[in-house]
XYZ file of C-alpha atoms in Angstrom:
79
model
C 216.427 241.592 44.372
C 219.051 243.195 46.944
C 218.215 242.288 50.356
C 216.849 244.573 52.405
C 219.130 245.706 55.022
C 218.984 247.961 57.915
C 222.173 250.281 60.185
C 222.655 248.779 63.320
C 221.149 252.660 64.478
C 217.935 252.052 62.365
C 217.180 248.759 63.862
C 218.179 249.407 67.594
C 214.983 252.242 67.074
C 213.265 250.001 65.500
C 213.031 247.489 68.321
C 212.666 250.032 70.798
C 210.081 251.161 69.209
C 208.128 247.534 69.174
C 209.173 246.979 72.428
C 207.527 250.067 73.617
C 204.317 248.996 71.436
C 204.032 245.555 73.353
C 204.334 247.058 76.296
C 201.812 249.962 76.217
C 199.452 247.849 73.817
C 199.354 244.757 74.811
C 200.726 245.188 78.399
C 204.123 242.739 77.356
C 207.718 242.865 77.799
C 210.464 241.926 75.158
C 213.302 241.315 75.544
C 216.289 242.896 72.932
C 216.590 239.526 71.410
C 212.515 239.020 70.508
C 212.042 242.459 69.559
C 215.423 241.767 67.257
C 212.919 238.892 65.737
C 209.579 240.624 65.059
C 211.729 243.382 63.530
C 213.655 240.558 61.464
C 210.579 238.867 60.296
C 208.546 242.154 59.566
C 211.526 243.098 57.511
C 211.970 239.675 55.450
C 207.839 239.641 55.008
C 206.567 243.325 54.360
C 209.862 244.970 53.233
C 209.960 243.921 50.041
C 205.815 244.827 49.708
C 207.221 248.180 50.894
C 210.371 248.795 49.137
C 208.496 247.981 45.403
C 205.432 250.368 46.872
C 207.795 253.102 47.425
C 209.748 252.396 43.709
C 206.545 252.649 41.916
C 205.444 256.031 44.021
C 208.747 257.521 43.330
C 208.410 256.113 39.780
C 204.717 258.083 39.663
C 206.229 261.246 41.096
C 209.150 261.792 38.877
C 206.973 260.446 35.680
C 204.732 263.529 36.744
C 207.397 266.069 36.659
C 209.065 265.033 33.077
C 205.886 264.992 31.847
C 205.333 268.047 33.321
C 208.410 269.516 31.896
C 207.957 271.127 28.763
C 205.380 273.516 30.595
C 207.760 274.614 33.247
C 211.111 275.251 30.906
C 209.345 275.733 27.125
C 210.495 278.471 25.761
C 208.815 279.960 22.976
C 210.893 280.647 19.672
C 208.772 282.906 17.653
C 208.884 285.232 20.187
């Protein structure tokens, strides 16, 4: 499988957004560099968990819709 990669945008949020988590939840500061790390490590652990959870859901939705599609464009020929 492809790495998982994120835009330098993506994961600059990212880590502001754990650095404002340790710091209203557990009452921490991080620095750029360790909330660079947790983001790293969540990313090399769960993303591939995620990424293959969000394959099969897509997988699920559009399996829905073809199956689906003979009632939405059918069109009768004896009529």
């Amino acid at each position: 499988m492809k790495e998982i990669t994120l835009s330098a945008e993506r994961r600059e949020a990212l880590c502001r957004d754990v650095q404002k988590t340790f710091s209203t939840k557990f009452d921490e500061t991080l620095s750029d560099f360790r909330a660079g790390e947790i983001v790293d490590l969540m990313l090399k652990t769960m993303g591939p968990a995620v990424y293959n959870q969000a394959v099969q859901d897509v997988r699920a939705h559009l399996q829905g819709k073809l199956d689906d599609l003979d009632g939405e464009v059918w069109v009768d020929e004896s009529a």
